[in-house]
Structure formats: C-alpha cells, structure tokens
C-alpha cells in the first residue's frame, strides 16, 4: 500500500510572509493569512491600558478603595495622633504659662514681703536711734545738772573758805595793828601799854 505524501502548499500562498512560513514549518500545516499578519504586527499598535475606556471601571473601583483606606487611616490613625500631639503640646504650653504666672506671683509676693520687712526694719532703726538720742540727751542733762550742782557746791565751799580766810586775815590785821600801835606808843612815851589801852588804840584806829 503506497503512502500518500503531504500535499505541497500552493505556490504563492505565503509569498513574502516569513512569519507564516515559519509557523507552517513548525506546525506542519498552513496558518491563516490574517493570523500571520497579527503575529507579524502584534506589537506595533499597543498603548497604555489605563487610558483605554474598558479599564476605567476597575481603575475607579481601586481608586475608591484606596481613597477609603487613606480616609480611614487619616480619620482613625493619623489625625487622632496629630490631635493628641497638638493637645498635649497646648496643655504643656498652658501649664508652663500657668507655672510662670504662679512663680511670678510668688516672686511679687516675696518682693512685697521683703520690702515691708525693710520698711519695718528702717522704722525700728529710726525708733532705736530716736530713743538712744533721747536717752543720751536725758543722761547728758542729768550729768550736766549733777556737774552744775557739784560746781555750785564747790563754789559755795570756796566762798566760805575765802570768807573765813578773809575774816581770819582781818583778825590778824587787827592784832598786828594793835601790837604795832602798842609798840609805837611804848617807844614814844617810854611807858608800857596795858592790854586795855592797846584795845582802845586798836578800836580808835579801826
């Protein structure tokens, strides 16, 4: 039984189409002319799929899903954390300001207390000085009065002594005068003068 040899392709069926000839050589049968043209020119007319209308529905869905995820993250995670940080910072600043006001108020109160103490100390010092001056003046007055009294007493005593000395001197002068008169009379008369005559002479002389 004789085997049939494969029929040869028609002459001119794939003239000028190397892709069709290669496909026919691989598969052993004829490839349609339209398919070979698509295989030969498949990559020449391709574009970006995201700009094609048939893909817009899926892209919109994924965009909505991504927006929902981002909204959830911002609404539930990022924004609360940021709000907590801002509130904590505001509370810290407010606490620092309140503490500064409290410290300033305490400093003002302490300054006022110190000023009052200084004024009180000055008043006490002025009072002490005034009391000391008054005591010194009183003591000086007492000392002056005592010194004046002592000087007056000494002056009185001195005057009394002078008076006694003067009286004593006058007595001595009278006695000396009587003796002198007695001596003169005795020398002139050559007679002794009696004490009575000497007293009379002294009385006459005074």
PDB file of N, CA, C and O in Angstrom, residues 84-152:
ATOM      1  N   UNK A  84      -3.804  64.531  69.337  1.00  0.00           N
ATOM      2  CA  UNK A  84      -3.274  64.281  70.680  1.00  0.00           C
ATOM      3  C   UNK A  84      -1.957  65.019  70.900  1.00  0.00           C
ATOM      4  O   UNK A  84      -1.721  65.597  71.963  1.00  0.00           O
ATOM      5  N   UNK A  85      -1.099  64.999  69.873  1.00  0.00           N
ATOM      6  CA  UNK A  85       0.182  65.701  69.995  1.00  0.00           C
ATOM      7  C   UNK A  85      -0.043  67.201  70.167  1.00  0.00           C
ATOM      8  O   UNK A  85       0.570  67.858  71.017  1.00  0.00           O
ATOM      9  N   UNK A  86      -0.970  67.755  69.346  1.00  0.00           N
ATOM     10  CA  UNK A  86      -1.251  69.192  69.436  1.00  0.00           C
ATOM     11  C   UNK A  86      -1.857  69.537  70.792  1.00  0.00           C
ATOM     12  O   UNK A  86      -1.482  70.535  71.430  1.00  0.00           O
ATOM     13  N   UNK A  87      -2.809  68.707  71.258  1.00  0.00           N
ATOM     14  CA  UNK A  87      -3.429  68.973  72.554  1.00  0.00           C
ATOM     15  C   UNK A  87      -2.411  68.848  73.689  1.00  0.00           C
ATOM     16  O   UNK A  87      -2.410  69.656  74.629  1.00  0.00           O
ATOM     17  N   UNK A  88      -1.549  67.818  73.599  1.00  0.00           N
ATOM     18  CA  UNK A  88      -0.524  67.660  74.640  1.00  0.00           C
ATOM     19  C   UNK A  88       0.426  68.850  74.650  1.00  0.00           C
ATOM     20  O   UNK A  88       0.803  69.364  75.711  1.00  0.00           O
ATOM     21  N   UNK A  89       0.790  69.307  73.456  1.00  0.00           N
ATOM     22  CA  UNK A  89       1.682  70.470  73.387  1.00  0.00           C
ATOM     23  C   UNK A  89       0.989  71.715  73.922  1.00  0.00           C
ATOM     24  O   UNK A  89       1.602  72.517  74.645  1.00  0.00           O
ATOM     25  N   UNK A  90      -0.305  71.872  73.570  1.00  0.00           N
ATOM     26  CA  UNK A  90      -1.050  73.028  74.085  1.00  0.00           C
ATOM     27  C   UNK A  90      -1.167  72.963  75.605  1.00  0.00           C
ATOM     28  O   UNK A  90      -1.015  73.984  76.302  1.00  0.00           O
ATOM     29  N   UNK A  91      -1.439  71.759  76.140  1.00  0.00           N
ATOM     30  CA  UNK A  91      -1.511  71.612  77.593  1.00  0.00           C
ATOM     31  C   UNK A  91      -0.162  71.906  78.242  1.00  0.00           C
ATOM     32  O   UNK A  91      -0.092  72.538  79.303  1.00  0.00           O
ATOM     33  N   UNK A  92       0.919  71.442  77.596  1.00  0.00           N
ATOM     34  CA  UNK A  92       2.254  71.715  78.141  1.00  0.00           C
ATOM     35  C   UNK A  92       2.543  73.209  78.161  1.00  0.00           C
ATOM     36  O   UNK A  92       3.041  73.758  79.153  1.00  0.00           O
ATOM     37  N   UNK A  93       2.202  73.883  77.049  1.00  0.00           N
ATOM     38  CA  UNK A  93       2.433  75.334  76.987  1.00  0.00           C
ATOM     39  C   UNK A  93       1.571  76.054  78.015  1.00  0.00           C
ATOM     40  O   UNK A  93       2.037  76.967  78.717  1.00  0.00           O
ATOM     41  N   UNK A  94       0.282  75.634  78.122  1.00  0.00           N
ATOM     42  CA  UNK A  94      -0.598  76.270  79.102  1.00  0.00           C
ATOM     43  C   UNK A  94      -0.095  76.033  80.526  1.00  0.00           C
ATOM     44  O   UNK A  94      -0.110  76.941  81.363  1.00  0.00           O
ATOM     45  N   UNK A  95       0.367  74.795  80.794  1.00  0.00           N
ATOM     46  CA  UNK A  95       0.917  74.516  82.121  1.00  0.00           C
ATOM     47  C   UNK A  95       2.161  75.333  82.412  1.00  0.00           C
ATOM     48  O   UNK A  95       2.341  75.837  83.529  1.00  0.00           O
ATOM     49  N   UNK A  96       3.020  75.471  81.385  1.00  0.00           N
ATOM     50  CA  UNK A  96       4.231  76.279  81.577  1.00  0.00           C
ATOM     51  C   UNK A  96       3.879  77.737  81.838  1.00  0.00           C
ATOM     52  O   UNK A  96       4.473  78.392  82.709  1.00  0.00           O
ATOM     53  N   UNK A  97       2.891  78.258  81.092  1.00  0.00           N
ATOM     54  CA  UNK A  97       2.469  79.644  81.313  1.00  0.00           C
ATOM     55  C   UNK A  97       1.862  79.819  82.702  1.00  0.00           C
ATOM     56  O   UNK A  97       2.137  80.812  83.395  1.00  0.00           O
ATOM     57  N   UNK A  98       1.043  78.861  83.115  1.00  0.00           N
ATOM     58  CA  UNK A  98       0.441  78.941  84.448  1.00  0.00           C
ATOM     59  C   UNK A  98       1.508  78.868  85.533  1.00  0.00           C
ATOM     60  O   UNK A  98       1.463  79.605  86.525  1.00  0.00           O
ATOM     61  N   UNK A  99       2.489  77.983  85.337  1.00  0.00           N
ATOM     62  CA  UNK A  99       3.584  77.882  86.302  1.00  0.00           C
ATOM     63  C   UNK A  99       4.390  79.174  86.339  1.00  0.00           C
ATOM     64  O   UNK A  99       4.800  79.642  87.415  1.00  0.00           O
ATOM     65  N   UNK A 100       4.612  79.766  85.152  1.00  0.00           N
ATOM     66  CA  UNK A 100       5.344  81.036  85.108  1.00  0.00           C
ATOM     67  C   UNK A 100       4.563  82.131  85.827  1.00  0.00           C
ATOM     68  O   UNK A 100       5.142  82.938  86.571  1.00  0.00           O
ATOM     69  N   UNK A 101       3.232  82.163  85.615  1.00  0.00           N
ATOM     70  CA  UNK A 101       2.417  83.159  86.323  1.00  0.00           C
ATOM     71  C   UNK A 101       2.472  82.931  87.833  1.00  0.00           C
ATOM     72  O   UNK A 101       2.559  83.890  88.621  1.00  0.00           O
ATOM     73  N   UNK A 102       2.407  81.662  88.248  1.00  0.00           N
ATOM     74  CA  UNK A 102       2.450  81.362  89.680  1.00  0.00           C
ATOM     75  C   UNK A 102       3.791  81.772  90.285  1.00  0.00           C
ATOM     76  O   UNK A 102       3.846  82.389  91.362  1.00  0.00           O
ATOM     77  N   UNK A 103       4.872  81.452  89.568  1.00  0.00           N
ATOM     78  CA  UNK A 103       6.204  81.826  90.060  1.00  0.00           C
ATOM     79  C   UNK A 103       6.346  83.343  90.120  1.00  0.00           C
ATOM     80  O   UNK A 103       6.903  83.899  91.073  1.00  0.00           O
ATOM     81  N   UNK A 104       5.802  84.036  89.087  1.00  0.00           N
ATOM     82  CA  UNK A 104       5.863  85.497  89.081  1.00  0.00           C
ATOM     83  C   UNK A 104       5.073  86.081  90.248  1.00  0.00           C
ATOM     84  O   UNK A 104       5.515  87.032  90.909  1.00  0.00           O
ATOM     85  N   UNK A 105       3.886  85.485  90.513  1.00  0.00           N
ATOM     86  CA  UNK A 105       3.081  85.961  91.641  1.00  0.00           C
ATOM     87  C   UNK A 105       3.811  85.726  92.965  1.00  0.00           C
ATOM     88  O   UNK A 105       3.829  86.597  93.849  1.00  0.00           O
ATOM     89  N   UNK A 106       4.431  84.541  93.112  1.00  0.00           N
ATOM     90  CA  UNK A 106       5.194  84.272  94.331  1.00  0.00           C
ATOM     91  C   UNK A 106       6.367  85.240  94.471  1.00  0.00           C
ATOM     92  O   UNK A 106       6.654  85.731  95.570  1.00  0.00           O
ATOM     93  N   UNK A 107       7.040  85.510  93.350  1.00  0.00           N
ATOM     94  CA  UNK A 107       8.162  86.454  93.397  1.00  0.00           C
ATOM     95  C   UNK A 107       7.681  87.849  93.795  1.00  0.00           C
ATOM     96  O   UNK A 107       8.329  88.538  94.599  1.00  0.00           O
ATOM     97  N   UNK A 108       6.526  88.265  93.240  1.00  0.00           N
ATOM     98  CA  UNK A 108       5.978  89.577  93.609  1.00  0.00           C
ATOM     99  C   UNK A 108       5.609  89.618  95.088  1.00  0.00           C
ATOM    100  O   UNK A 108       5.878  90.619  95.784  1.00  0.00           O
ATOM    101  N   UNK A 109       4.993  88.532  95.575  1.00  0.00           N
ATOM    102  CA  UNK A 109       4.629  88.489  96.998  1.00  0.00           C
ATOM    103  C   UNK A 109       5.868  88.525  97.887  1.00  0.00           C
ATOM    104  O   UNK A 109       5.901  89.234  98.905  1.00  0.00           O
ATOM    105  N   UNK A 110       6.892  87.767  97.498  1.00  0.00           N
ATOM    106  CA  UNK A 110       8.125  87.773  98.282  1.00  0.00           C
ATOM    107  C   UNK A 110       8.793  89.144  98.247  1.00  0.00           C
ATOM    108  O   UNK A 110       9.315  89.617  99.264  1.00  0.00           O
ATOM    109  N   UNK A 111       8.769  89.785  97.063  1.00  0.00           N
ATOM    110  CA  UNK A 111       9.353  91.126  96.966  1.00  0.00           C
ATOM    111  C   UNK A 111       8.593  92.112  97.849  1.00  0.00           C
ATOM    112  O   UNK A 111       9.194  92.951  98.535  1.00  0.00           O
ATOM    113  N   UNK A 112       7.248  91.998  97.845  1.00  0.00           N
ATOM    114  CA  UNK A 112       6.452  92.882  98.698  1.00  0.00           C
ATOM    115  C   UNK A 112       6.739  92.612 100.178  1.00  0.00           C
ATOM    116  O   UNK A 112       6.857  93.551 100.983  1.00  0.00           O
ATOM    117  N   UNK A 113       6.867  91.316 100.540  1.00  0.00           N
ATOM    118  CA  UNK A 113       7.173  90.984 101.931  1.00  0.00           C
ATOM    119  C   UNK A 113       8.544  91.513 102.336  1.00  0.00           C
ATOM    120  O   UNK A 113       8.724  92.064 103.434  1.00  0.00           O
ATOM    121  N   UNK A 114       9.525  91.348 101.443  1.00  0.00           N
ATOM    122  CA  UNK A 114      10.872  91.859 101.742  1.00  0.00           C
ATOM    123  C   UNK A 114      10.857  93.378 101.878  1.00  0.00           C
ATOM    124  O   UNK A 114      11.497  93.950 102.775  1.00  0.00           O
ATOM    125  N   UNK A 115      10.106  94.041 100.994  1.00  0.00           N
ATOM    126  CA  UNK A 115      10.011  95.500 101.074  1.00  0.00           C
ATOM    127  C   UNK A 115       9.375  95.931 102.387  1.00  0.00           C
ATOM    128  O   UNK A 115       9.832  96.890 103.034  1.00  0.00           O
ATOM    129  N   UNK A 116       8.306  95.206 102.793  1.00  0.00           N
ATOM    130  CA  UNK A 116       7.661  95.532 104.066  1.00  0.00           C
ATOM    131  C   UNK A 116       8.621  95.305 105.236  1.00  0.00           C
ATOM    132  O   UNK A 116       8.679  96.114 106.179  1.00  0.00           O
ATOM    133  N   UNK A 117       9.387  94.203 105.174  1.00  0.00           N
ATOM    134  CA  UNK A 117      10.358  93.939 106.241  1.00  0.00           C
ATOM    135  C   UNK A 117      11.436  95.021 106.284  1.00  0.00           C
ATOM    136  O   UNK A 117      11.856  95.450 107.365  1.00  0.00           O
ATOM    137  N   UNK A 118      11.878  95.461 105.102  1.00  0.00           N
ATOM    138  CA  UNK A 118      12.896  96.515 105.061  1.00  0.00           C
ATOM    139  C   UNK A 118      12.350  97.812 105.652  1.00  0.00           C
ATOM    140  O   UNK A 118      13.027  98.500 106.439  1.00  0.00           O
ATOM    141  N   UNK A 119      11.103  98.158 105.282  1.00  0.00           N
ATOM    142  CA  UNK A 119      10.497  99.368 105.831  1.00  0.00           C
ATOM    143  C   UNK A 119      10.327  99.254 107.346  1.00  0.00           C
ATOM    144  O   UNK A 119      10.577 100.220 108.084  1.00  0.00           O
ATOM    145  N   UNK A 120       9.917  98.063 107.803  1.00  0.00           N
ATOM    146  CA  UNK A 120       9.770  97.863 109.243  1.00  0.00           C
ATOM    147  C   UNK A 120      11.119  97.966 109.948  1.00  0.00           C
ATOM    148  O   UNK A 120      11.228  98.554 111.038  1.00  0.00           O
ATOM    149  N   UNK A 121      12.164  97.391 109.322  1.00  0.00           N
ATOM    150  CA  UNK A 121      13.497  97.481 109.915  1.00  0.00           C
ATOM    151  C   UNK A 121      13.975  98.930 109.966  1.00  0.00           C
ATOM    152  O   UNK A 121      14.570  99.370 110.970  1.00  0.00           O
ATOM    153  N   UNK A 122      13.705  99.685 108.900  1.00  0.00           N
ATOM    154  CA  UNK A 122      14.092 101.096 108.902  1.00  0.00           C
ATOM    155  C   UNK A 122      13.347 101.868 109.984  1.00  0.00           C
ATOM    156  O   UNK A 122      13.939 102.698 110.692  1.00  0.00           O
ATOM    157  N   UNK A 123      12.036 101.584 110.115  1.00  0.00           N
ATOM    158  CA  UNK A 123      11.258 102.262 111.149  1.00  0.00           C
ATOM    159  C   UNK A 123      11.775 101.910 112.538  1.00  0.00           C
ATOM    160  O   UNK A 123      11.915 102.786 113.413  1.00  0.00           O
ATOM    161  N   UNK A 124      12.089 100.616 112.733  1.00  0.00           N
ATOM    162  CA  UNK A 124      12.627 100.199 114.032  1.00  0.00           C
ATOM    163  C   UNK A 124      13.978 100.859 114.294  1.00  0.00           C
ATOM    164  O   UNK A 124      14.257 101.300 115.422  1.00  0.00           O
ATOM    165  N   UNK A 125      14.813 100.941 113.242  1.00  0.00           N
ATOM    166  CA  UNK A 125      16.127 101.574 113.408  1.00  0.00           C
ATOM    167  C   UNK A 125      15.971 103.054 113.752  1.00  0.00           C
ATOM    168  O   UNK A 125      16.671 103.576 114.639  1.00  0.00           O
ATOM    169  N   UNK A 126      15.043 103.738 113.051  1.00  0.00           N
ATOM    170  CA  UNK A 126      14.820 105.153 113.371  1.00  0.00           C
ATOM    171  C   UNK A 126      14.314 105.319 114.807  1.00  0.00           C
ATOM    172  O   UNK A 126      14.722 106.248 115.519  1.00  0.00           O
ATOM    173  N   UNK A 127      13.435 104.409 115.234  1.00  0.00           N
ATOM    174  CA  UNK A 127      12.922 104.485 116.602  1.00  0.00           C
ATOM    175  C   UNK A 127      14.036 104.246 117.610  1.00  0.00           C
ATOM    176  O   UNK A 127      14.129 104.943 118.637  1.00  0.00           O
ATOM    177  N   UNK A 128      14.889 103.252 117.319  1.00  0.00           N
ATOM    178  CA  UNK A 128      16.004 102.967 118.231  1.00  0.00           C
ATOM    179  C   UNK A 128      16.938 104.165 118.318  1.00  0.00           C
ATOM    180  O   UNK A 128      17.402 104.553 119.406  1.00  0.00           O
ATOM    181  N   UNK A 129      17.224 104.772 117.151  1.00  0.00           N
ATOM    182  CA  UNK A 129      18.104 105.945 117.146  1.00  0.00           C
ATOM    183  C   UNK A 129      17.475 107.093 117.924  1.00  0.00           C
ATOM    184  O   UNK A 129      18.150 107.788 118.708  1.00  0.00           O
ATOM    185  N   UNK A 130      16.158 107.301 117.712  1.00  0.00           N
ATOM    186  CA  UNK A 130      15.480 108.378 118.439  1.00  0.00           C
ATOM    187  C   UNK A 130      15.496 108.114 119.942  1.00  0.00           C
ATOM    188  O   UNK A 130      15.754 109.029 120.748  1.00  0.00           O
ATOM    189  N   UNK A 131      15.228 106.853 120.332  1.00  0.00           N
ATOM    190  CA  UNK A 131      15.267 106.517 121.760  1.00  0.00           C
ATOM    191  C   UNK A 131      16.669 106.706 122.327  1.00  0.00           C
ATOM    192  O   UNK A 131      16.834 107.222 123.450  1.00  0.00           O
ATOM    193  N   UNK A 132      17.671 106.289 121.549  1.00  0.00           N
ATOM    194  CA  UNK A 132      19.047 106.446 122.018  1.00  0.00           C
ATOM    195  C   UNK A 132      19.402 107.922 122.171  1.00  0.00           C
ATOM    196  O   UNK A 132      20.047 108.326 123.155  1.00  0.00           O
ATOM    197  N   UNK A 133      18.970 108.729 121.189  1.00  0.00           N
ATOM    198  CA  UNK A 133      19.241 110.167 121.293  1.00  0.00           C
ATOM    199  C   UNK A 133      18.535 110.778 122.499  1.00  0.00           C
ATOM    200  O   UNK A 133      19.107 111.615 123.216  1.00  0.00           O
ATOM    201  N   UNK A 134      17.277 110.346 122.714  1.00  0.00           N
ATOM    202  CA  UNK A 134      16.544 110.876 123.869  1.00  0.00           C
ATOM    203  C   UNK A 134      17.214 110.461 125.178  1.00  0.00           C
ATOM    204  O   UNK A 134      17.372 111.279 126.104  1.00  0.00           O
ATOM    205  N   UNK A 135      17.617 109.185 125.252  1.00  0.00           N
ATOM    206  CA  UNK A 135      18.293 108.727 126.468  1.00  0.00           C
ATOM    207  C   UNK A 135      19.615 109.455 126.666  1.00  0.00           C
ATOM    208  O   UNK A 135      19.966 109.842 127.791  1.00  0.00           O
ATOM    209  N   UNK A 136      20.346 109.632 125.551  1.00  0.00           N
ATOM    210  CA  UNK A 136      21.625 110.337 125.665  1.00  0.00           C
ATOM    211  C   UNK A 136      21.414 111.777 126.102  1.00  0.00           C
ATOM    212  O   UNK A 136      22.168 112.310 126.944  1.00  0.00           O
ATOM    213  N   UNK A 137      20.370 112.419 125.534  1.00  0.00           N
ATOM    214  CA  UNK A 137      20.092 113.802 125.930  1.00  0.00           C
ATOM    215  C   UNK A 137      19.688 113.879 127.397  1.00  0.00           C
ATOM    216  O   UNK A 137      20.134 114.773 128.139  1.00  0.00           O
ATOM    217  N   UNK A 138      18.838 112.922 127.835  1.00  0.00           N
ATOM    218  CA  UNK A 138      18.430 112.921 129.244  1.00  0.00           C
ATOM    219  C   UNK A 138      19.619 112.653 130.153  1.00  0.00           C
ATOM    220  O   UNK A 138      19.788 113.308 131.205  1.00  0.00           O
ATOM    221  N   UNK A 139      20.458 111.689 129.745  1.00  0.00           N
ATOM    222  CA  UNK A 139      21.643 111.395 130.553  1.00  0.00           C
ATOM    223  C   UNK A 139      22.586 112.591 130.594  1.00  0.00           C
ATOM    224  O   UNK A 139      23.167 112.915 131.646  1.00  0.00           O
ATOM    225  N   UNK A 140      22.729 113.261 129.447  1.00  0.00           N
ATOM    226  CA  UNK A 140      23.584 114.449 129.414  1.00  0.00           C
ATOM    227  C   UNK A 140      23.018 115.552 130.297  1.00  0.00           C
ATOM    228  O   UNK A 140      23.766 116.244 131.014  1.00  0.00           O
ATOM    229  N   UNK A 141      21.680 115.698 130.251  1.00  0.00           N
ATOM    230  CA  UNK A 141      21.059 116.720 131.097  1.00  0.00           C
ATOM    231  C   UNK A 141      21.265 116.396 132.569  1.00  0.00           C
ATOM    232  O   UNK A 141      21.581 117.287 133.385  1.00  0.00           O
ATOM    233  N   UNK A 142      21.083 115.105 132.918  1.00  0.00           N
ATOM    234  CA  UNK A 142      21.307 114.721 134.315  1.00  0.00           C
ATOM    235  C   UNK A 142      22.764 114.938 134.710  1.00  0.00           C
ATOM    236  O   UNK A 142      23.062 115.453 135.800  1.00  0.00           O
ATOM    237  N   UNK A 143      23.662 114.540 133.823  1.00  0.00           N
ATOM    238  CA  UNK A 143      25.083 114.735 134.132  1.00  0.00           C
ATOM    239  C   UNK A 143      25.413 116.220 134.265  1.00  0.00           C
ATOM    240  O   UNK A 143      26.168 116.628 135.169  1.00  0.00           O
ATOM    241  N   UNK A 144      24.838 117.028 133.364  1.00  0.00           N
ATOM    242  CA  UNK A 144      25.096 118.468 133.422  1.00  0.00           C
ATOM    243  C   UNK A 144      24.538 119.071 134.706  1.00  0.00           C
ATOM    244  O   UNK A 144      25.190 119.913 135.357  1.00  0.00           O
ATOM    245  N   UNK A 145      23.335 118.615 135.076  1.00  0.00           N
ATOM    246  CA  UNK A 145      22.744 119.125 136.318  1.00  0.00           C
ATOM    247  C   UNK A 145      23.579 118.711 137.524  1.00  0.00           C
ATOM    248  O   UNK A 145      23.829 119.520 138.446  1.00  0.00           O
ATOM    249  N   UNK A 146      24.020 117.442 137.522  1.00  0.00           N
ATOM    250  CA  UNK A 146      24.847 116.983 138.642  1.00  0.00           C
ATOM    251  C   UNK A 146      26.165 117.737 138.688  1.00  0.00           C
ATOM    252  O   UNK A 146      26.649 118.123 139.771  1.00  0.00           O
ATOM    253  N   UNK A 147      26.753 117.954 137.493  1.00  0.00           N
ATOM    254  CA  UNK A 147      28.015 118.689 137.454  1.00  0.00           C
ATOM    255  C   UNK A 147      27.820 120.133 137.904  1.00  0.00           C
ATOM    256  O   UNK A 147      28.656 120.692 138.649  1.00  0.00           O
ATOM    257  N   UNK A 148      26.703 120.745 137.473  1.00  0.00           N
ATOM    258  CA  UNK A 148      26.422 122.114 137.917  1.00  0.00           C
ATOM    259  C   UNK A 148      26.230 122.169 139.433  1.00  0.00           C
ATOM    260  O   UNK A 148      26.730 123.093 140.110  1.00  0.00           O
ATOM    261  N   UNK A 149      25.506 121.181 139.965  1.00  0.00           N
ATOM    262  CA  UNK A 149      25.295 121.156 141.421  1.00  0.00           C
ATOM    263  C   UNK A 149      26.617 120.977 142.151  1.00  0.00           C
ATOM    264  O   UNK A 149      26.885 121.634 143.181  1.00  0.00           O
ATOM    265  N   UNK A 150      27.464 120.081 141.616  1.00  0.00           N
ATOM    266  CA  UNK A 150      28.763 119.866 142.252  1.00  0.00           C
ATOM    267  C   UNK A 150      29.614 121.129 142.203  1.00  0.00           C
ATOM    268  O   UNK A 150      30.249 121.523 143.200  1.00  0.00           O
ATOM    269  N   UNK A 151      29.613 121.782 141.030  1.00  0.00           N
ATOM    270  CA  UNK A 151      30.401 123.010 140.902  1.00  0.00           C
ATOM    271  C   UNK A 151      29.861 124.114 141.812  1.00  0.00           C
ATOM    272  O   UNK A 151      30.641 124.867 142.428  1.00  0.00           O
ATOM    273  N   UNK A 152      28.527 124.204 141.885  1.00  0.00           N
ATOM    274  CA  UNK A 152      27.945 125.215 142.772  1.00  0.00           C
ATOM    275  C   UNK A 152      28.303 124.935 144.232  1.00  0.00           C
ATOM    276  O   UNK A 152      28.607 125.862 145.005  1.00  0.00           O
TER     277      UNK A 152
END
